[in-house]
Short mmCIF file of C-alpha atoms and ligand atoms in Angstrom, two decimals:
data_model
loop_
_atom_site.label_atom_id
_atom_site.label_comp_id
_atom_site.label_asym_id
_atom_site.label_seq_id
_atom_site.Cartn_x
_atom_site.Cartn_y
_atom_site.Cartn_z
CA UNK A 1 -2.64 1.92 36.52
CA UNK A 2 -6.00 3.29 34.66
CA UNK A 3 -9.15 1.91 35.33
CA UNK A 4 -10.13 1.17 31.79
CA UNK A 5 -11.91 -1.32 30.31
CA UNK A 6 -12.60 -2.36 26.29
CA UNK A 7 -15.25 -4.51 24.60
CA UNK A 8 -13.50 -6.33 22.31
CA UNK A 9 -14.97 -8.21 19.83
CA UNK A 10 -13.68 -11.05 17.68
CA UNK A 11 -14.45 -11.81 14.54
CA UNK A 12 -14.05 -14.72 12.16
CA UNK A 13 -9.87 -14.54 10.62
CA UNK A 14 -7.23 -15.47 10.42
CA UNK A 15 -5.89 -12.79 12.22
CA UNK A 16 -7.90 -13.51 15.37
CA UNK A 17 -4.69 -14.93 16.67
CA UNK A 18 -3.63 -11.64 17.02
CA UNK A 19 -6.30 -10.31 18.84
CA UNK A 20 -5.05 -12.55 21.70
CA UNK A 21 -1.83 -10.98 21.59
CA UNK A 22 -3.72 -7.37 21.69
CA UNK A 23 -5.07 -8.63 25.07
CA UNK A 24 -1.85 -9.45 26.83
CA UNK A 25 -0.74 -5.63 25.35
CA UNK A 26 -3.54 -3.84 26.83
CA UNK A 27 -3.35 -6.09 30.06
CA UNK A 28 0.52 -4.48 30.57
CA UNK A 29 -0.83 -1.30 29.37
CA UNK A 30 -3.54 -1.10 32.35
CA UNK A 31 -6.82 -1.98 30.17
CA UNK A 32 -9.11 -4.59 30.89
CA UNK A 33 -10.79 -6.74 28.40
CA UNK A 34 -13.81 -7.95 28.28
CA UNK A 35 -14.59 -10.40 25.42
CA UNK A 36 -17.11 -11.17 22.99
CA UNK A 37 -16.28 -13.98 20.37
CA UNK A 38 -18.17 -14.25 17.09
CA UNK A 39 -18.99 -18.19 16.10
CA UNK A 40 -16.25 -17.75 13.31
CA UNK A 41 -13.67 -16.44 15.66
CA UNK A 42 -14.15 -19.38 18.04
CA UNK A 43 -12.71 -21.35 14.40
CA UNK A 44 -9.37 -19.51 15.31
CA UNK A 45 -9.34 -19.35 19.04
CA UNK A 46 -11.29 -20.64 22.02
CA UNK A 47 -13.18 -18.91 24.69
CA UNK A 48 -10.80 -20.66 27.42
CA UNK A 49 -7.30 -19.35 25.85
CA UNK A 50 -9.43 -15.63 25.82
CA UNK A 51 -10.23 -15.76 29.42
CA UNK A 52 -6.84 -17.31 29.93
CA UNK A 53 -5.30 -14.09 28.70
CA UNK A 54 -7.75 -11.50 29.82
CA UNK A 55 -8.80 -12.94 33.24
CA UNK A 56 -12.08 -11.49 32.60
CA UNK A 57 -15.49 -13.01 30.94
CA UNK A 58 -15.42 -13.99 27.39
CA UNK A 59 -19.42 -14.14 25.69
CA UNK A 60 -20.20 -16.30 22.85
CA UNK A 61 -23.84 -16.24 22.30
CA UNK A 62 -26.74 -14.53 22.49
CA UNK A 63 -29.54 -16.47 24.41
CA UNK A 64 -26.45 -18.26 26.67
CA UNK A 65 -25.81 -15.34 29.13
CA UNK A 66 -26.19 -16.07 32.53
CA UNK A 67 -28.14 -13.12 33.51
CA UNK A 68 -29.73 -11.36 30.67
CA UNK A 69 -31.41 -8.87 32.94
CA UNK A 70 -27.94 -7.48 34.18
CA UNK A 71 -25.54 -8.93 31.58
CA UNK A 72 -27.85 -8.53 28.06
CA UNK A 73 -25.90 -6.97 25.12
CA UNK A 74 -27.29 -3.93 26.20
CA UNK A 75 -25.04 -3.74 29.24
CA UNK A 76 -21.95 -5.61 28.22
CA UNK A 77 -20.90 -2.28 26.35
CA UNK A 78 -22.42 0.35 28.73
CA UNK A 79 -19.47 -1.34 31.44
CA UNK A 80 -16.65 -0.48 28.90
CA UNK A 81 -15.18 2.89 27.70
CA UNK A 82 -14.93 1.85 23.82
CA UNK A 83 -15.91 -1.21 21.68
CA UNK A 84 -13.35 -2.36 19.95
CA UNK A 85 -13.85 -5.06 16.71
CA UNK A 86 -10.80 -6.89 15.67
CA UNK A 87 -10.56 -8.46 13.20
CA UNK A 88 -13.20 -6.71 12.10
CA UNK A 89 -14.63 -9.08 9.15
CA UNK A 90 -16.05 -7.87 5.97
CA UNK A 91 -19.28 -9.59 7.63
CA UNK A 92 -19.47 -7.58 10.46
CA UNK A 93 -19.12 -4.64 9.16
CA UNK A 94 -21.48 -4.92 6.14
CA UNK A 95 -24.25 -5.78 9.10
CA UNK A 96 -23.39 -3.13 10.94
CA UNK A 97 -23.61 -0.97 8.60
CA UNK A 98 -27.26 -2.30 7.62
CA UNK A 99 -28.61 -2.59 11.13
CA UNK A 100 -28.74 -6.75 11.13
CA UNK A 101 -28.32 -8.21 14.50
CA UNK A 102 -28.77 -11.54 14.71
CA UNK A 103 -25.85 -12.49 17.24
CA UNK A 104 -24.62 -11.62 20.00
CA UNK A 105 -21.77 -9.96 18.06
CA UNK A 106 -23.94 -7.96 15.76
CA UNK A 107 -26.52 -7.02 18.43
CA UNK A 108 -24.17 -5.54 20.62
CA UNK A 109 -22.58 -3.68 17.43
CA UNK A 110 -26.33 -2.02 16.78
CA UNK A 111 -26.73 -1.38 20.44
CA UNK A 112 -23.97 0.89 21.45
CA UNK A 113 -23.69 4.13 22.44
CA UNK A 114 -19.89 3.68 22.49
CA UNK A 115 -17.23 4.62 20.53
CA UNK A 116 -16.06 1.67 17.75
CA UNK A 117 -13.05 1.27 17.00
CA UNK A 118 -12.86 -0.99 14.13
CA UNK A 119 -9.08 -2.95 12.81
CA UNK A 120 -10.61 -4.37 9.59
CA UNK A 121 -8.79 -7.72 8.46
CA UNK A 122 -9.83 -9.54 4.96
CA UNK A 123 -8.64 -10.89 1.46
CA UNK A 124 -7.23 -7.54 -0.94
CA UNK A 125 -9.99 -7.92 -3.46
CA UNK A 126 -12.73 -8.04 0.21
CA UNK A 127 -11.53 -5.06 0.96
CA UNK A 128 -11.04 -3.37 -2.24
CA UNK A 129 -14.73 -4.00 -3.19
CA UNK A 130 -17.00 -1.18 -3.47
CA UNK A 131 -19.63 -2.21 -0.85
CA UNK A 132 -17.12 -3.25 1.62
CA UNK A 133 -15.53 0.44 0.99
CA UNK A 134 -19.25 1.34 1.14
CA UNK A 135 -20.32 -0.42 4.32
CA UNK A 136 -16.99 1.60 5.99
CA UNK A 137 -17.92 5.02 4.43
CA UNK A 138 -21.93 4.65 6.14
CA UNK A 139 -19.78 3.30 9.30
CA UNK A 140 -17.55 6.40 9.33
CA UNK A 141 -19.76 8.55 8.62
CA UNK A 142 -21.56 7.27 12.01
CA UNK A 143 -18.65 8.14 13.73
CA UNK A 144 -16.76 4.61 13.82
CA UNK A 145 -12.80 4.10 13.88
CA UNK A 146 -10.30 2.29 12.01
CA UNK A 147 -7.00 1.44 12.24
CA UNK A 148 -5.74 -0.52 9.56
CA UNK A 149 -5.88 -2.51 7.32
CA UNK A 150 -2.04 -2.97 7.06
CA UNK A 151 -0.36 -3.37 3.26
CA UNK A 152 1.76 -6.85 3.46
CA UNK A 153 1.64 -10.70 2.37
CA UNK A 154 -1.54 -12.11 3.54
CA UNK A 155 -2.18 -15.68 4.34
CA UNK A 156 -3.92 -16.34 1.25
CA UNK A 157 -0.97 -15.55 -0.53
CA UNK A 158 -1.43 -12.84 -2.10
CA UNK A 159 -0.20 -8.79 -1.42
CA UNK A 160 -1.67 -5.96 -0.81
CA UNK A 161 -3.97 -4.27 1.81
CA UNK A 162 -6.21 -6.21 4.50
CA UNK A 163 -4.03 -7.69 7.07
CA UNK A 164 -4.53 -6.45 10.23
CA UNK A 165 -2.85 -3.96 12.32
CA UNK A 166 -0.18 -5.24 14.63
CA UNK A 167 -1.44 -5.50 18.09
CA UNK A 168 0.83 -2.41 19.57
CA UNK A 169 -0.56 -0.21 16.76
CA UNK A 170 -4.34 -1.08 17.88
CA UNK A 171 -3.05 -0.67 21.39
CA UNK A 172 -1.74 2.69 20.49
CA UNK A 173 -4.90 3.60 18.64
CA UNK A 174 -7.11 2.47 21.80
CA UNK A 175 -5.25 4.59 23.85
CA UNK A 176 -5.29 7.90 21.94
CA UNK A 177 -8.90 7.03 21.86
CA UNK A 178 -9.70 6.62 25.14
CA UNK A 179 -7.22 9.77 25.95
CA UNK A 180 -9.95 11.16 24.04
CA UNK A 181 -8.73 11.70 20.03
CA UNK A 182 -11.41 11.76 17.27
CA UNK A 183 -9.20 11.05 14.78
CA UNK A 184 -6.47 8.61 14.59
CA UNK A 185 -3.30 9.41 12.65
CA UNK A 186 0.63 8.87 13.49
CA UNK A 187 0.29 5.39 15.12
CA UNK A 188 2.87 4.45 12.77
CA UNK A 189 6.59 6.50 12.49
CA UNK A 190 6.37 8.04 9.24
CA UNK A 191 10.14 9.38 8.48
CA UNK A 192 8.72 11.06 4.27
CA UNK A 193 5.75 12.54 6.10
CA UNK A 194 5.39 15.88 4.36
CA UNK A 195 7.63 15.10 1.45
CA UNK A 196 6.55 14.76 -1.83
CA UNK A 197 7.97 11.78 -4.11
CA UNK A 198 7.62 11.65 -7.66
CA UNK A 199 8.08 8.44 -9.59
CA UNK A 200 7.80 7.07 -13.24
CA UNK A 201 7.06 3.23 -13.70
CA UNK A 202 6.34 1.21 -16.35
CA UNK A 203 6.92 1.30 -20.19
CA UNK A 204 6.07 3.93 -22.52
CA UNK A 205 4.13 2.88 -25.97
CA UNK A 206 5.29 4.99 -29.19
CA UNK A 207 1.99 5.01 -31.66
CA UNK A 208 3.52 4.06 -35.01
CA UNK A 209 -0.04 3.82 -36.05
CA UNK A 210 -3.80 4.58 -34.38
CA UNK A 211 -3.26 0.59 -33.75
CA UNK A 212 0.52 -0.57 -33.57
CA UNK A 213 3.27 1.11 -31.14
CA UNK A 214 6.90 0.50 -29.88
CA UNK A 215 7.07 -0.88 -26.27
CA UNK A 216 9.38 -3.26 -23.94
CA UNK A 217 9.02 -5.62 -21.47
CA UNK A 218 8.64 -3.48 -18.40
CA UNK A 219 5.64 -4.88 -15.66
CA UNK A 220 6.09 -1.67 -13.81
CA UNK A 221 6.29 -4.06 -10.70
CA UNK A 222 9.35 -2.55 -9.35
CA UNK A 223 8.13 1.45 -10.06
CA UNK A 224 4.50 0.30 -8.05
CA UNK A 225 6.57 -1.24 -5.12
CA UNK A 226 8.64 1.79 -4.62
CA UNK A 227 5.87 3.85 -4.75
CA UNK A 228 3.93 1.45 -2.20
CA UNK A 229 7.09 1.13 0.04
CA UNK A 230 7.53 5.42 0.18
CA UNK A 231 3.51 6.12 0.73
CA UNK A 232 3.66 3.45 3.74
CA UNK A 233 6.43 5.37 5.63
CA UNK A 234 3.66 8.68 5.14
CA UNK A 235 5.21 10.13 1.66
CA UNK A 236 3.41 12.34 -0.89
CA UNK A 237 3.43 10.04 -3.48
CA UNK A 238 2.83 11.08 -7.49
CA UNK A 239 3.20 7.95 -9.73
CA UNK A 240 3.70 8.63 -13.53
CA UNK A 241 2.44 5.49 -14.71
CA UNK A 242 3.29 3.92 -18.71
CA UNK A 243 0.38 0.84 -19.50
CA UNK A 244 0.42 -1.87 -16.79
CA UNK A 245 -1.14 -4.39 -15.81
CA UNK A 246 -1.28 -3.74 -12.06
CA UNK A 247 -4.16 -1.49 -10.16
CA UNK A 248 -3.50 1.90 -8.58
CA UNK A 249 -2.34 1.42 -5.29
CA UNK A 250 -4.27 2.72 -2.36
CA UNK A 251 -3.48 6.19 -1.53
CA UNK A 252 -1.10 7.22 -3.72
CA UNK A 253 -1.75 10.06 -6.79
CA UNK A 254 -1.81 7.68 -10.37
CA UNK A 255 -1.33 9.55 -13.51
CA UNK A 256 -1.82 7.32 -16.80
CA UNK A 257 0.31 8.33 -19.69
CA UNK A 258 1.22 6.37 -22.77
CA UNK A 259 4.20 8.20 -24.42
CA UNK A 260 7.72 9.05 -23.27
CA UNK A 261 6.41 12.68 -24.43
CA UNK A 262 3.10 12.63 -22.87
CA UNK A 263 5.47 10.69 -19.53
CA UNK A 264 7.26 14.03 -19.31
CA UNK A 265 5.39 16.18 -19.61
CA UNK A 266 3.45 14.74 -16.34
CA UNK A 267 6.46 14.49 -14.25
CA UNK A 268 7.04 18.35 -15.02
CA UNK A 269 3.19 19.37 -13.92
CA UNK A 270 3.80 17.36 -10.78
CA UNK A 271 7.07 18.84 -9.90
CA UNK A 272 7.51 20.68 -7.18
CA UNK A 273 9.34 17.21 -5.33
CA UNK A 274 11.46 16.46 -3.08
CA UNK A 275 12.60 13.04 -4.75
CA UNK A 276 12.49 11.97 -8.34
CA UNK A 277 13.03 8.33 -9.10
CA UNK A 278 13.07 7.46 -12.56
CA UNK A 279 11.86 3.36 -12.66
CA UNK A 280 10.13 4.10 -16.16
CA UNK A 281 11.61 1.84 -19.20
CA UNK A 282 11.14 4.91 -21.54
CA UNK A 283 11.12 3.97 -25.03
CA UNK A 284 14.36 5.20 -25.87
CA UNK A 285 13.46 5.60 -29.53
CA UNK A 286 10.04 6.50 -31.18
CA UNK A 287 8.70 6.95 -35.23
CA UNK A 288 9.71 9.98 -36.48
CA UNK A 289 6.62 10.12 -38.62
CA UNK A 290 2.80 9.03 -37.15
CA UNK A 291 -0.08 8.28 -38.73
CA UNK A 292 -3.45 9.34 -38.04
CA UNK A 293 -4.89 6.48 -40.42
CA UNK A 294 -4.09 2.45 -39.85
CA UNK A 295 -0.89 1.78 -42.33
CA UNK A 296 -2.34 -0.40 -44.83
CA UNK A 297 -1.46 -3.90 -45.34
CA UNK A 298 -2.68 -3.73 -49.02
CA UNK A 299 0.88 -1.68 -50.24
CA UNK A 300 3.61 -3.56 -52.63
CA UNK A 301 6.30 -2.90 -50.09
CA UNK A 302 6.29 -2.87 -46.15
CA UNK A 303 7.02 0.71 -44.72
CA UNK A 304 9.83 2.34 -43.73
CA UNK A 305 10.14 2.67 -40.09
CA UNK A 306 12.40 5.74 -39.14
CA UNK A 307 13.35 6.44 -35.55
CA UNK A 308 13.51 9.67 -34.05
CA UNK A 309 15.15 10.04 -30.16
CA UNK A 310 12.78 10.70 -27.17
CA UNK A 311 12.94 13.47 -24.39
CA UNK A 312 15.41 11.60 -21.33
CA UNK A 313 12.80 12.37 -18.72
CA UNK A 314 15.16 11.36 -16.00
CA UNK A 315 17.96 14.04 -17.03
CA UNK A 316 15.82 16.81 -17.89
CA UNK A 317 13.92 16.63 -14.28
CA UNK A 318 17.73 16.41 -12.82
CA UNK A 319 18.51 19.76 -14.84
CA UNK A 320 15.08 21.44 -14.15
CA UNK A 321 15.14 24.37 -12.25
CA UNK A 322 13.31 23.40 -9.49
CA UNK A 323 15.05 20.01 -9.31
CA UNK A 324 14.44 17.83 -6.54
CA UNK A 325 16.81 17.32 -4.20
CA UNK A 326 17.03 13.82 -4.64
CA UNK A 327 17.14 12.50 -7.83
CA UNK A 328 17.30 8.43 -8.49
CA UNK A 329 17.26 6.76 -11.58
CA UNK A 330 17.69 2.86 -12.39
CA UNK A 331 20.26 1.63 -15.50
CA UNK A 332 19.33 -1.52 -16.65
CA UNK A 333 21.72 -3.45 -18.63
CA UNK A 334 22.96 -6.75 -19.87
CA UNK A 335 26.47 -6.22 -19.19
CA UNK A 336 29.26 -3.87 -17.54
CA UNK A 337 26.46 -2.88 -15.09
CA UNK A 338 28.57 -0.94 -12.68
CA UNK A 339 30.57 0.41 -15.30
CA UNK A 340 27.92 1.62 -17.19
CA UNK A 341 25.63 2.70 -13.88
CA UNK A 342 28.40 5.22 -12.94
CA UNK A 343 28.54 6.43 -16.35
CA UNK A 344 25.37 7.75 -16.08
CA UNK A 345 25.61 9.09 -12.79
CA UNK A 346 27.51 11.90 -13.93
CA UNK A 347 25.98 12.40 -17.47
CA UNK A 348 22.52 12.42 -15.86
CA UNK A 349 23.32 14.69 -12.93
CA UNK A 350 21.87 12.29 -10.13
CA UNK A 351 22.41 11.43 -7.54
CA UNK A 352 21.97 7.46 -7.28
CA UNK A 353 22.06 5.32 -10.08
CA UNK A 354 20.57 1.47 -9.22
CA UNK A 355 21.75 -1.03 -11.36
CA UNK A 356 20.28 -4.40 -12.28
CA UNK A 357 21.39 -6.73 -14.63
CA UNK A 358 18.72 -7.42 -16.91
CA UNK A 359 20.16 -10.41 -18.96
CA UNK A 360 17.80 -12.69 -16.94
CA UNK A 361 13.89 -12.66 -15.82
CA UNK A 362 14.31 -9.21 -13.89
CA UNK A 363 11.64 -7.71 -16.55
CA UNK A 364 8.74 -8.38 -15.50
CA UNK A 365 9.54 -10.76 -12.80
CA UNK A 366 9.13 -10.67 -9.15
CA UNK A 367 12.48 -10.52 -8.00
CA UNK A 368 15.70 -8.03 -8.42
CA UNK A 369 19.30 -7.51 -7.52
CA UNK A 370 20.36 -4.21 -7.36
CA UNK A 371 23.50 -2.43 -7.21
CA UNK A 372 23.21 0.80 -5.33
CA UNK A 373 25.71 3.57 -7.12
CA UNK A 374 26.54 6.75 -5.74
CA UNK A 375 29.43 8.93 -6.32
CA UNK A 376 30.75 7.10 -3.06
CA UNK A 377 31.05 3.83 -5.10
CA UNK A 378 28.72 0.58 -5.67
CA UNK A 379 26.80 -1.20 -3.03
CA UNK A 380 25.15 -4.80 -4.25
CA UNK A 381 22.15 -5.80 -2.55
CA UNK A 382 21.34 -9.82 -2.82
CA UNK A 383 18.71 -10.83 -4.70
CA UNK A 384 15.74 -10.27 -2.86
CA UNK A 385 11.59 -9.78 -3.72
CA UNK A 386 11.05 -5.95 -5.70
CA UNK A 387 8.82 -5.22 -2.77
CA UNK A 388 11.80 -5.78 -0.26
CA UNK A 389 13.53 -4.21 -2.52
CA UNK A 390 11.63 -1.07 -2.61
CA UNK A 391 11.07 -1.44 1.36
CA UNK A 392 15.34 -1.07 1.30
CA UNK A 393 15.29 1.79 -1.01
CA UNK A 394 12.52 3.37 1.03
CA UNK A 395 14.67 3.64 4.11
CA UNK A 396 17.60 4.27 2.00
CA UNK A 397 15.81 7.64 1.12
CA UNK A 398 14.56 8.58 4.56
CA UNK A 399 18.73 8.06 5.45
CA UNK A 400 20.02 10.51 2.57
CA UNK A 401 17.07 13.08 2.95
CA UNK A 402 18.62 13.60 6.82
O1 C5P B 501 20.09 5.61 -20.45
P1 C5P B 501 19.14 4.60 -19.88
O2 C5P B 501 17.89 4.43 -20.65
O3 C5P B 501 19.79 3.30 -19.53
O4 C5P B 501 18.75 5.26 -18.47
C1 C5P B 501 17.89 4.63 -17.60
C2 C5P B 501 17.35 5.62 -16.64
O5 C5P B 501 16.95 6.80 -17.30
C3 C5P B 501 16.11 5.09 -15.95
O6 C5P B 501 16.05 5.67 -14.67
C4 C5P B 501 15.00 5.60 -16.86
O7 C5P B 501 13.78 5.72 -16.15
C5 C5P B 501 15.52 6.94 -17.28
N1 C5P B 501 15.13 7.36 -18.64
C6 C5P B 501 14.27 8.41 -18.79
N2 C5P B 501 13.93 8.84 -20.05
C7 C5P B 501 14.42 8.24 -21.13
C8 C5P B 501 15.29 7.15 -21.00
C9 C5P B 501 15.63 6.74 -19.73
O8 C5P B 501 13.80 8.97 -17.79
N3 C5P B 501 14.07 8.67 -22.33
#
């Protein structure tokens, strides 16, 4: 059993609720907990369920200890081995960060000579801001912690990063602390650590004109989620992105392009990969001539508009020389899916085609069904969310790369 104690501090979230079951984890893991609970986290839980779980003292406020000569903020953290914050708020950590103490919470935070360890929990657009990514660069750069924030549904409804770490990842990150690590990485398995994953996503536009182009539907919402899905298990990820409406995810490498030309020719400069998946709608078809002025409206007659075929980015990276060994692309159609999926299989040289019927709202809505085809024959997946979608696929790859 070791002898170790934290300083955990709650903050005001939702996720304090899991900060009580980060107690009972450290308690079977040998590490005591002593508590200090910020006036927002006693919104979420109560002192008495703290001190329920830890069996040891739980501190609210500043003036209130019972001894401030031998208890004071000062000592609460020289009895523990680290100080941990969780959730850590965007509050918190922006007065940390600017020296305000006026709490008990806060004061201890400023008088420390501990290591923090800080699990950061908060609404996407909190934690996307620039002075909350501000407030954690001064805190890093003062030698704090962080584990987290996770990349999931959030209890505001909405996706994307700021919900805390689970408890047995903090746990795991308190221990390789207090085992002595500086730096925290591989709390999580990460099965496409090391590989490199190139994807395309979105539509292409074809200028007819400086002003008018050829496009389709395409959100890019299913390319993005892949690409989120892949970076979370630890891949390389390089995402060849046609105009969306959706901002870079964290982490992973964006490149912008606007044609199916300017599409490939990305995908080649970012090749050396180990996967290719093709989500792009590429325009299929762009003008054969282009303008550099605007096409008057003035003329007699309306222009001629003659087609000319685009590169197929998905078979040429499937024929390259230094193809990946993976290469995925998706067939969207309206009818004879499977048919037509396996088709292209073999005239594209991959090595799994998904299907999805498009003949409903799969274009630019939130859900998909796809049919997995591989030269072993067609595997339908129920209709599900594109981000559990991409979660599938994700493990999917990590299953044929081995
Ligand atoms: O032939 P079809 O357009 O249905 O093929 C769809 C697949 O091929 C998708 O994976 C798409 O990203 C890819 N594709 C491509 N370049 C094109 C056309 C399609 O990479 N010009």
């Amino acid at each position: 059993m070791s002898d170790k104690r934290i300083l955990l501090i709650i903050g005001g979230g939702i996720a304090a609720f899991k900060s009580l079951l980060l107690i009972r984890v450290l308690a079977k893991r040998g590490i005591k907990t002593t508590t200090i609970v910020t006036k927002g986290g006693q919104e979420f839980v109560t002192p008495l369920s703290i001190g329920g779980l830890s069996g040891e003292p739980v501190f609210t406020e500043l003036f209130s200890l019972s001894d401030e000569a031998e208890m004071g903020h000062i000592e609460l953290s020289r009895s523990a081995d680290l100080v941990v914050v969780a959730p850590a708020t965007a509050d918190l950590m922006a007065k940390t960060a600017h020296g305000l103490a006026n709490d008990l919470a806060s004061t201890t935070l400023l008088a420390t000579d501990k290591r923090v360890l800080y699990a950061p929990a908060m609404n996407v657009r909190m934690w996307e801001h620039p002075a909350t990514q501000n407030n954690i660069e001064t805190l890093r750069v003062n030698h704090a912690l962080f584990v987290g924030p996770d990349e999931g549904d959030m209890a505001c409804g909405e996706f994307g990063f700021g919900r805390m770490s689970e408890p047995e990842i903090i746990a795991n990150a308190i221990e390789k602390i207090l085992a002595g690590a500086t730096a925290l990485d591989n709390l999580q398995e990460k099965p496409l650590q090391g590989k490199h994953i190139l994807i395309t996503a979105g539509p292409t536009r074809e200028a007819i004109d400086p002003v008018r182009y050829l496009s389709n539907r395409s959100s890019g919402k299913q390319g993005y989620a892949i690409a989120r899905a892949c970076a979370a298990l630890g891949a390389d990820v390089t995402l060849v992105s046609g105009p969306v409406a959706i901002a870079p995810p964290h982490g992973i490498d964006v490149v912008k392009v606007e044609s199916a030309r300017d599409m490939l020719a990305a995908c080649e400069a970012a090749l050396p990969a180990d996967v290719f998946i093709a989500v792009a709608a590429v325009a299929d078809w762009r003008p054969a001539d282009s303008y550099e002025n605007k096409i008057k409206t003035d003329k007699q007659s309306i222009p001629p508009l003659a087609l000319t075929e685009n590169p197929d980015i998905l078979q040429t990276i499937a024929n390259a020389k230094n193809r990946p060994a993976l290469v995925i692309g998706f067939a969207a159609e309206t009818d004879n899916v499977v048919q037509y999926a396996q088709g292209k299989l073999a005239k594209k040289n991959c090595d799994m085609i998904i299907a999805n019927d498009v003949s409903g709202d799969v274009m630019g809505g939130d859900d998909n069904t796809m049919i997995i085809v591989t030269k072993n024959g067609a595997d339908m997946w129920p209709l599900m969310s594109k981000q559990k979608a991409a979660e599938g696929l994700a493990q999917k790859i990590v299953e044929m790369l081995n």
